[in-house]
Every structure is written in C-alpha cells, then in structure tokens.
Short mmCIF file of C-alpha atoms in Angstrom, two decimals:
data_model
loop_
_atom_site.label_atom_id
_atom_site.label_comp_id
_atom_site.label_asym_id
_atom_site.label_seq_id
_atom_site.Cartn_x
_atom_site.Cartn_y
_atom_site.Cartn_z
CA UNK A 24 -37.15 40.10 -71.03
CA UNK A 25 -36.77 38.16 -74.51
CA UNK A 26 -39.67 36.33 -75.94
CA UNK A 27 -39.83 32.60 -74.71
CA UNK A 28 -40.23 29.14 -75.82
CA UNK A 29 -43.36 27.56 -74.81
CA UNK A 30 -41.24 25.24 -72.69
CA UNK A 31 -39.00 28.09 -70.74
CA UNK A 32 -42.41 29.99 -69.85
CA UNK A 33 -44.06 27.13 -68.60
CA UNK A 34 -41.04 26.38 -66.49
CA UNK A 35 -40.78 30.17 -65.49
CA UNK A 36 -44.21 30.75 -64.07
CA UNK A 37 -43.70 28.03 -61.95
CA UNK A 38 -40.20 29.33 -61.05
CA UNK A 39 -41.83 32.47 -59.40
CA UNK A 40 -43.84 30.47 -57.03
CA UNK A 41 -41.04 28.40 -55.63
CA UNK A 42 -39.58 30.51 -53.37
CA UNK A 43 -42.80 31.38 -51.37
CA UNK A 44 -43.39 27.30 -51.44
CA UNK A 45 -40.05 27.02 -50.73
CA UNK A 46 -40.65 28.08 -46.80
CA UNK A 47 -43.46 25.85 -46.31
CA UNK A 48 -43.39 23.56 -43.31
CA UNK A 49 -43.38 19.89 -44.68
CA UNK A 50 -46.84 19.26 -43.92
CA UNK A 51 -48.18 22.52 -45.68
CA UNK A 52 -45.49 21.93 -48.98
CA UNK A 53 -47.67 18.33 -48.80
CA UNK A 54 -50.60 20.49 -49.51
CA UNK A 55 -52.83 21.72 -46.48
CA UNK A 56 -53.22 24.12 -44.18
CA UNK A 57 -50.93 26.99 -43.63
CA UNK A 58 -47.45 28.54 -43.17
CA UNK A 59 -45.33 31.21 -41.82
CA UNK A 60 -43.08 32.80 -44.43
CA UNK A 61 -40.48 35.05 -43.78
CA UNK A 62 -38.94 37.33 -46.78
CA UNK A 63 -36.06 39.36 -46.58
CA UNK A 64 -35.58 41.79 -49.24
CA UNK A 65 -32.00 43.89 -49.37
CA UNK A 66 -30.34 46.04 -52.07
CA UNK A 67 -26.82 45.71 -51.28
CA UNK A 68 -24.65 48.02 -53.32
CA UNK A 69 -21.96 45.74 -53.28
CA UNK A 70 -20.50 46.04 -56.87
CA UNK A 71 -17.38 48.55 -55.61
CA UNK A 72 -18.30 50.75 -58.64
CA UNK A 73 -20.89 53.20 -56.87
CA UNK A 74 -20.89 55.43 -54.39
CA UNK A 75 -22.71 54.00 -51.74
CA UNK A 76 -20.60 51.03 -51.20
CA UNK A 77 -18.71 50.39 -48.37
CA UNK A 78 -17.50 46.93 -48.42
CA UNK A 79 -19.89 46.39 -45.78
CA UNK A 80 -23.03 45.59 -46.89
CA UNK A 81 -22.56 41.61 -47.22
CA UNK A 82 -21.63 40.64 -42.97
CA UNK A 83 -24.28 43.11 -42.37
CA UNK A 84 -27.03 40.94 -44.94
CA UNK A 85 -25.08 37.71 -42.74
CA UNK A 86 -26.08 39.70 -39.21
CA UNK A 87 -29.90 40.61 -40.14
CA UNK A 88 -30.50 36.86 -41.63
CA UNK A 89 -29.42 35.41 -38.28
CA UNK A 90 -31.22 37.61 -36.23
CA UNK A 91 -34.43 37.09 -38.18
CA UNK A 92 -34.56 33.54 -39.59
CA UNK A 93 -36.12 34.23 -43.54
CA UNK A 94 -37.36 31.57 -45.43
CA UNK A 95 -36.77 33.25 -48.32
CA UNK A 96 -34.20 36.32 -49.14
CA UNK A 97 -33.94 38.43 -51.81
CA UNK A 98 -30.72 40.01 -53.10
CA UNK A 99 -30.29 43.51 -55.57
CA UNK A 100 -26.41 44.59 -56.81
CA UNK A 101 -24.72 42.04 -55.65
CA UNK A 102 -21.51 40.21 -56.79
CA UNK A 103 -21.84 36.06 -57.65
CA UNK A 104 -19.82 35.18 -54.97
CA UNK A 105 -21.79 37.30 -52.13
CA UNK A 106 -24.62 34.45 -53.16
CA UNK A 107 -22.63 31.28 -51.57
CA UNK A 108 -21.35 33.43 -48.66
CA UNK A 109 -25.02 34.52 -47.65
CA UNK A 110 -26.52 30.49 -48.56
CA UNK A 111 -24.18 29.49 -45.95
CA UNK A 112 -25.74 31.76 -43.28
CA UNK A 113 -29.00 30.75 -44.29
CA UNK A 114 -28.17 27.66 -44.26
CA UNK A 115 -26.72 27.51 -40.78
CA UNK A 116 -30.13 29.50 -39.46
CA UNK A 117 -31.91 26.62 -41.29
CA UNK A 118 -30.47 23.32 -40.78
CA UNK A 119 -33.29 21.12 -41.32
CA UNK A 120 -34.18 21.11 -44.93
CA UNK A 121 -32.00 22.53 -47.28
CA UNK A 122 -31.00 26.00 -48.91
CA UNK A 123 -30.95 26.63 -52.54
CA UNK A 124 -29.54 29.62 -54.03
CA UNK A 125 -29.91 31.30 -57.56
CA UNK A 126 -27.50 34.04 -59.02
CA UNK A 127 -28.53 36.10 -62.32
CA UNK A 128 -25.76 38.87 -63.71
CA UNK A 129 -27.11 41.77 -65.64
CA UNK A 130 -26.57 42.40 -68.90
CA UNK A 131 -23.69 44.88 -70.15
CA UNK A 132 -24.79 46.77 -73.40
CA UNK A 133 -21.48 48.17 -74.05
CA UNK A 134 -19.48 44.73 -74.11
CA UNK A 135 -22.15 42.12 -75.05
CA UNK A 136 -20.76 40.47 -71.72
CA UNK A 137 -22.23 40.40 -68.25
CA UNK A 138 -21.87 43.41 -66.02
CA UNK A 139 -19.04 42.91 -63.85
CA UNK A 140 -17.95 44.09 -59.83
CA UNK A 141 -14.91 45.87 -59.22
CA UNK A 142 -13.38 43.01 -58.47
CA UNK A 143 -13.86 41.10 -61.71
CA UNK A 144 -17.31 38.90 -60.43
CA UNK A 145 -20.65 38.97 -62.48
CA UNK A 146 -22.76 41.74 -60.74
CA UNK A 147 -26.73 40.96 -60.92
CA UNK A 148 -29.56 39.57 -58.34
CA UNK A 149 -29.84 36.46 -55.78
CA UNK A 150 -32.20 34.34 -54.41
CA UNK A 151 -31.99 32.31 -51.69
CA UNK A 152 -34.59 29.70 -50.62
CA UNK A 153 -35.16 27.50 -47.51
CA UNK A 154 -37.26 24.26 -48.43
CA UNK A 155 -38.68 22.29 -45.74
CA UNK A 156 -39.28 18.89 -47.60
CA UNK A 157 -35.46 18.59 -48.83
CA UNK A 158 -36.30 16.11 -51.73
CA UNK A 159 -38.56 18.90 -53.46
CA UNK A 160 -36.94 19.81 -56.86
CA UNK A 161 -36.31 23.23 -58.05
CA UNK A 162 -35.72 24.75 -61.06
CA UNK A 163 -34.06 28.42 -62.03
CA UNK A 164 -35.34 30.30 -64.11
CA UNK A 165 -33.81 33.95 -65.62
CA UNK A 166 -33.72 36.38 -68.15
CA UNK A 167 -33.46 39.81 -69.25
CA UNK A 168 -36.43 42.31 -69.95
CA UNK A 169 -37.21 43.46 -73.82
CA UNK A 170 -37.48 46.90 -72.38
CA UNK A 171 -33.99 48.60 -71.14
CA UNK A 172 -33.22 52.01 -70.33
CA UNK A 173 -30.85 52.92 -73.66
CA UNK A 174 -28.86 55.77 -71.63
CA UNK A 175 -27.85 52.92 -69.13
CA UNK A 176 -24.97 50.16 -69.70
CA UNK A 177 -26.86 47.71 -67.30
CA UNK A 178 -28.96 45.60 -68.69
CA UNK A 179 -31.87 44.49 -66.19
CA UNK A 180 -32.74 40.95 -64.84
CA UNK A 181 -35.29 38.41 -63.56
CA UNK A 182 -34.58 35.66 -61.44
CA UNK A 183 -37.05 32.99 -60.03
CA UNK A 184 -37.05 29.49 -58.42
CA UNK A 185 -39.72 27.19 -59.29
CA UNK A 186 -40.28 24.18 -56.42
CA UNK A 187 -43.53 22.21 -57.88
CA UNK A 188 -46.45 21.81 -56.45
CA UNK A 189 -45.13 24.34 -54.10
CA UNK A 190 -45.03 28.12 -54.96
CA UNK A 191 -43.25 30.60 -56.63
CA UNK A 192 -40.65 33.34 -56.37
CA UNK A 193 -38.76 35.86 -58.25
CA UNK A 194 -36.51 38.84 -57.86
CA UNK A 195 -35.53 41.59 -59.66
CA UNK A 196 -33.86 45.01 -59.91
CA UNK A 197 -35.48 47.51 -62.29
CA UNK A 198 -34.30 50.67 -64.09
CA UNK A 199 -32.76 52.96 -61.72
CA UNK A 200 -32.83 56.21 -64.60
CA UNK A 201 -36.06 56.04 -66.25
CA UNK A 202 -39.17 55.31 -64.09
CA UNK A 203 -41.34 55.01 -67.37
CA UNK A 204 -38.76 51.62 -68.63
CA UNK A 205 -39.10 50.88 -64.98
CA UNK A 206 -42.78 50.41 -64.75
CA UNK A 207 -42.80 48.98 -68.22
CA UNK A 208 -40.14 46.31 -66.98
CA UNK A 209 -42.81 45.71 -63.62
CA UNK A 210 -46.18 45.41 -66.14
CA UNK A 211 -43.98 42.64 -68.39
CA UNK A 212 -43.29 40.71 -65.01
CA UNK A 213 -46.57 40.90 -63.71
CA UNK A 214 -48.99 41.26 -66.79
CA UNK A 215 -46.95 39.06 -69.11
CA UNK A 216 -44.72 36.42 -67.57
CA UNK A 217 -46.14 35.49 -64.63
CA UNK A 218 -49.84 34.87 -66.56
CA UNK A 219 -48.46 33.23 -69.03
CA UNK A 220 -46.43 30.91 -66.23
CA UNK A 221 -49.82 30.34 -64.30
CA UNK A 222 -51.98 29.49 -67.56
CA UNK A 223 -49.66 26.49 -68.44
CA UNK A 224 -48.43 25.15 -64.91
CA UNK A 225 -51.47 25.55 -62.76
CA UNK A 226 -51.75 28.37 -59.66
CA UNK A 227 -49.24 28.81 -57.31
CA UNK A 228 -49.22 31.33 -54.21
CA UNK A 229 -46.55 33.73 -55.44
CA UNK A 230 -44.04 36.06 -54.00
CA UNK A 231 -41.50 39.07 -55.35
CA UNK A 232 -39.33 40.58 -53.84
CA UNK A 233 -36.93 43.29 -55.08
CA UNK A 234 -35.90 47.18 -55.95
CA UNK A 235 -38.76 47.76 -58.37
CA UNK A 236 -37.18 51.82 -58.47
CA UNK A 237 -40.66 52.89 -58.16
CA UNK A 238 -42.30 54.25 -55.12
CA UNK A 239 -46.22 54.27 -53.46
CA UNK A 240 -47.49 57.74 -54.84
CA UNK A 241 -44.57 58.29 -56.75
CA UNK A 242 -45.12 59.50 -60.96
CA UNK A 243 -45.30 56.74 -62.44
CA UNK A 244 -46.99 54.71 -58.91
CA UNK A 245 -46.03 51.36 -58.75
CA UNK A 246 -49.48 50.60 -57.74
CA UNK A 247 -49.95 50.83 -61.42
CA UNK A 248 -47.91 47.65 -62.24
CA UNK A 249 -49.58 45.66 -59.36
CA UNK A 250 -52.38 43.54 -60.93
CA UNK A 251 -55.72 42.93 -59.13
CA UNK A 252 -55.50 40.01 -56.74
CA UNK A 253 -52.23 40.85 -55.40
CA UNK A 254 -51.02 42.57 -52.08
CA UNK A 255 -47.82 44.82 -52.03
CA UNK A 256 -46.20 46.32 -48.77
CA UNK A 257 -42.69 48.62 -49.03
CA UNK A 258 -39.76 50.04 -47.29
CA UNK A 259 -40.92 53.47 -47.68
CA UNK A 260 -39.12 53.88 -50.80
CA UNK A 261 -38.86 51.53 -53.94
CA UNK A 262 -38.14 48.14 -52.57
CA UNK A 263 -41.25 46.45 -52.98
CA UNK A 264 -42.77 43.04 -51.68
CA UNK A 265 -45.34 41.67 -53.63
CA UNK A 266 -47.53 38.54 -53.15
CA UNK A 267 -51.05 36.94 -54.43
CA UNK A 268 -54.09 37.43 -51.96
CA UNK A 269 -53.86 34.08 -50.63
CA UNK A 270 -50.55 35.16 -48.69
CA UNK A 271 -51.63 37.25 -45.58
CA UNK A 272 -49.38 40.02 -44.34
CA UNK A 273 -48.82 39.80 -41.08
CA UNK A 274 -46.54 42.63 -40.52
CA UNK A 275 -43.76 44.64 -42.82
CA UNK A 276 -40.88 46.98 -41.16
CA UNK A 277 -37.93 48.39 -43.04
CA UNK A 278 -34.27 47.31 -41.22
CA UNK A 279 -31.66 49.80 -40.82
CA UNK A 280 -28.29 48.82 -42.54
CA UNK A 281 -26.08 50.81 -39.94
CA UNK A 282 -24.52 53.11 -43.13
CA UNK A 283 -23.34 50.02 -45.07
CA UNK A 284 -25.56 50.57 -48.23
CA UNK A 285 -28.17 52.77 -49.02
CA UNK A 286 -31.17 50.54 -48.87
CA UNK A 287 -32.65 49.89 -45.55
CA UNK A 288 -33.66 45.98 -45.62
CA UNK A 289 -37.42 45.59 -45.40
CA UNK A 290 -38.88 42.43 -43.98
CA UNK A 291 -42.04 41.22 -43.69
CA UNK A 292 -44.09 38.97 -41.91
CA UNK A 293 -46.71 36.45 -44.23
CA UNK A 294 -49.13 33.59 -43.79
CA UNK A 295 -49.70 31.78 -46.59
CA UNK A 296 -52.71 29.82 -47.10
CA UNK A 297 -51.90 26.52 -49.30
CA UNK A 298 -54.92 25.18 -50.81
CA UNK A 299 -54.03 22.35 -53.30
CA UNK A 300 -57.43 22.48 -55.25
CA UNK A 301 -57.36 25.86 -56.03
#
C-alpha cells in the first residue's frame, strides 16, 4: 500500500468499518443496542488462468448467499463483472435497504496495467454490503500495499467501504508465494492503516474478511499480524475473519464449494455491540 494523503487515510479508516455497520438493523446503525452480522468470506478462483478454476465458482457464491442471508460478503480472485452478478443476489436476499458493491483489480508488475481474467476483465477483490438505513452514505476506499512479492506479477490489494457513523470493512488477498511479504502486507493493514484511519475519524467496530495466505500455527502465524483487541476465527486454512472485541462471535464453520474452487467458504456468525460514545 502507497503512502497516503492525510485526506485518503482519514477517509480509509473509516472505509474499513463500513461494511460491519453496513449490516446494522436501522435502529442499531442509529446508534444503540446491538446487531446480528453475517459475513461471508469466499476465494473464488475465477480468473480462468489457474488451475483450480472451473467456471463454477460464481452460481455456486449465488447458491451459498441465498441459503445463508450475509450482510456482508467478501470476494478473493474474482473478475469485475462477477461483482454486479453476485450484488444482484444479495440484493434479492436483501430487499429492504440497499446493496452496495466495491471492486478493486490487482496490480500487474509486468504491464503497469491491472491484472486481467482470461476473458479480458480486471481480476482483483469485492465487497459487497447490505445497509439497513438506505440513505447512509458510503465511500470506497483502495489501494495497493508498499510491500509485494518481486517473483510475482500480481500486485496485491485493499478494498474497504466506509458508511459513517456506522462501521468499517475491508478485504483483501495477500501474497500467495512468500508468507514473510504476506505477513508484512497483514501488519501494514492492521498496524498502519487501520490506526491511522481510527486516530482521525473516531472508533468504529471493524471487520476483515479475506485470504490473508497465512494460517493459525503456521511459520510465520498470522496470529502475529492480529493486534491486541481484536478477535480472529478461520476456515482451517488461510482465509481469515477478523473483527475488534466489541463484535462477538457467535459461531464460524467453513462451507464446502462442491469442487468449484479450492477455497471452502467460511462463514461466521457475529453480534456486534454498537456503542455510539465509545
């Protein structure tokens, strides 16, 4: 991730919370009590350039997000388009409120371009959101990490949406070839940008969701990128949901994606506690 301008980081740190705001009910997004927050996390390998797509991956993402109703789903190697396909479902679970939706392409070293799907598309990460109170404004927020893995042509990504007043949210998709760029990409995200965020917008309960490429027990851990004050559950492997202590995990399982990619999907379960004088 570059260096910012005061006015981009202020505007990013409130971009992670969004997404976990996002989900409110209208009468917690108004500031009290507490809400149910569903986050769907899925890695879809759906660039048609590696070998573990199938083509398949994007009506399966459509299945699981009817069958479960998220609030908020995050998206890894996927293609722009697969962003409005999946809004719509979302959408259609959701039709009170509305959806927003966030695409950021990676970075290709070779070209100076964008990294680019099979088919021609800008390949990257996705957000969607659900928002309750429909005239809530959000704002995107993205970038690339100053780190990068120099034996890989991708160039990795953030992504957030920012809702104020509400929460924020961010995805991401970390080095897949070096774990040590990896877990320097996850400290800059945690220990950098979303401080910095916080210190200039006020706190937020905060969510992130996304293939971090790092694992629980793994060399480096990615227990070593999670910052006091946070809670982190996983899908066995190195998708990775993270969230601030006022967000209570109610339960996490991992969702088989019947062969079409090689992630499972992992969903979990939170509570989060809005307090609007903390």
């Amino acid at each position: 991730m570059a260096d910012f301008s005061y006015d981009v980081l202020r505007r990013l740190v409130a971009a992670i919370c969004l997404i976990a705001a996002a989900a409110l009910p209208a009468e917690s997004a108004a500031g009290s009590g507490s809400a149910s927050l569903g986050v769907l996390q899925m890695n879809l390998c759906n660039s048609g350039r590696a070998g573990c797509y199938t083509g398949r991956a994007v009506p399966r993402a459509a299945e699981l997000i009817r069958a479960e109703a998220p609030r908020l789903v995050t998206l890894n190697e996927i293609c722009q388009d697969d962003v409005p396909t999946l809004e719509r479902v979302l959408a259609g679970v959701h039709p009170e409120g509305r959806v927003v939706a966030a695409f950021q392409a990676a970075g290709d070293r070779p070209s100076g371009d964008v990294t680019r799907c099979h088919n021609g598309q800008p390949y990257g990460i996705g957000l969607l959101a659900h928002l309750a109170v429909p005239q809530v404004k959000h704002t995107v927020l993205s970038g690339t990490y100053p780190v990068q893995d120099v034996r890989d042509p991708e160039l990795r990504a953030w992504l957030c949406i920012h809702a104020p007043g509400v929460a924020h949210a961010c995805t991401t998709h970390l080095a897949a070839f070096d774990r040590a760029v990896a877990l320097a990409q996850c400290r800059h995200l945690m220990d950098r940008v979303v401080p910095q965020i916080r210190s200039r917008t006020g706190y937020l309960p905060t969510v992130l969701g996304g293939d971090l490429n790092l694992r629980d027990g793994g060399s480096p851990d990615v227990r070593t990128c999670v910052p006091p004050g946070h809670r982190r559950v996983d899908d066995g492997g190195v998708q990775q949901i993270v969230v601030t202590t006022d967000i209570t995990v109610d339960g996490r399982r991992p969702i088989g994606m019947n062969g079409t990619t090689d992630h499972p999907g992992l969903l979990a379960a939170l509570t989060v506690d809005h307090d609007p004088d903390r």
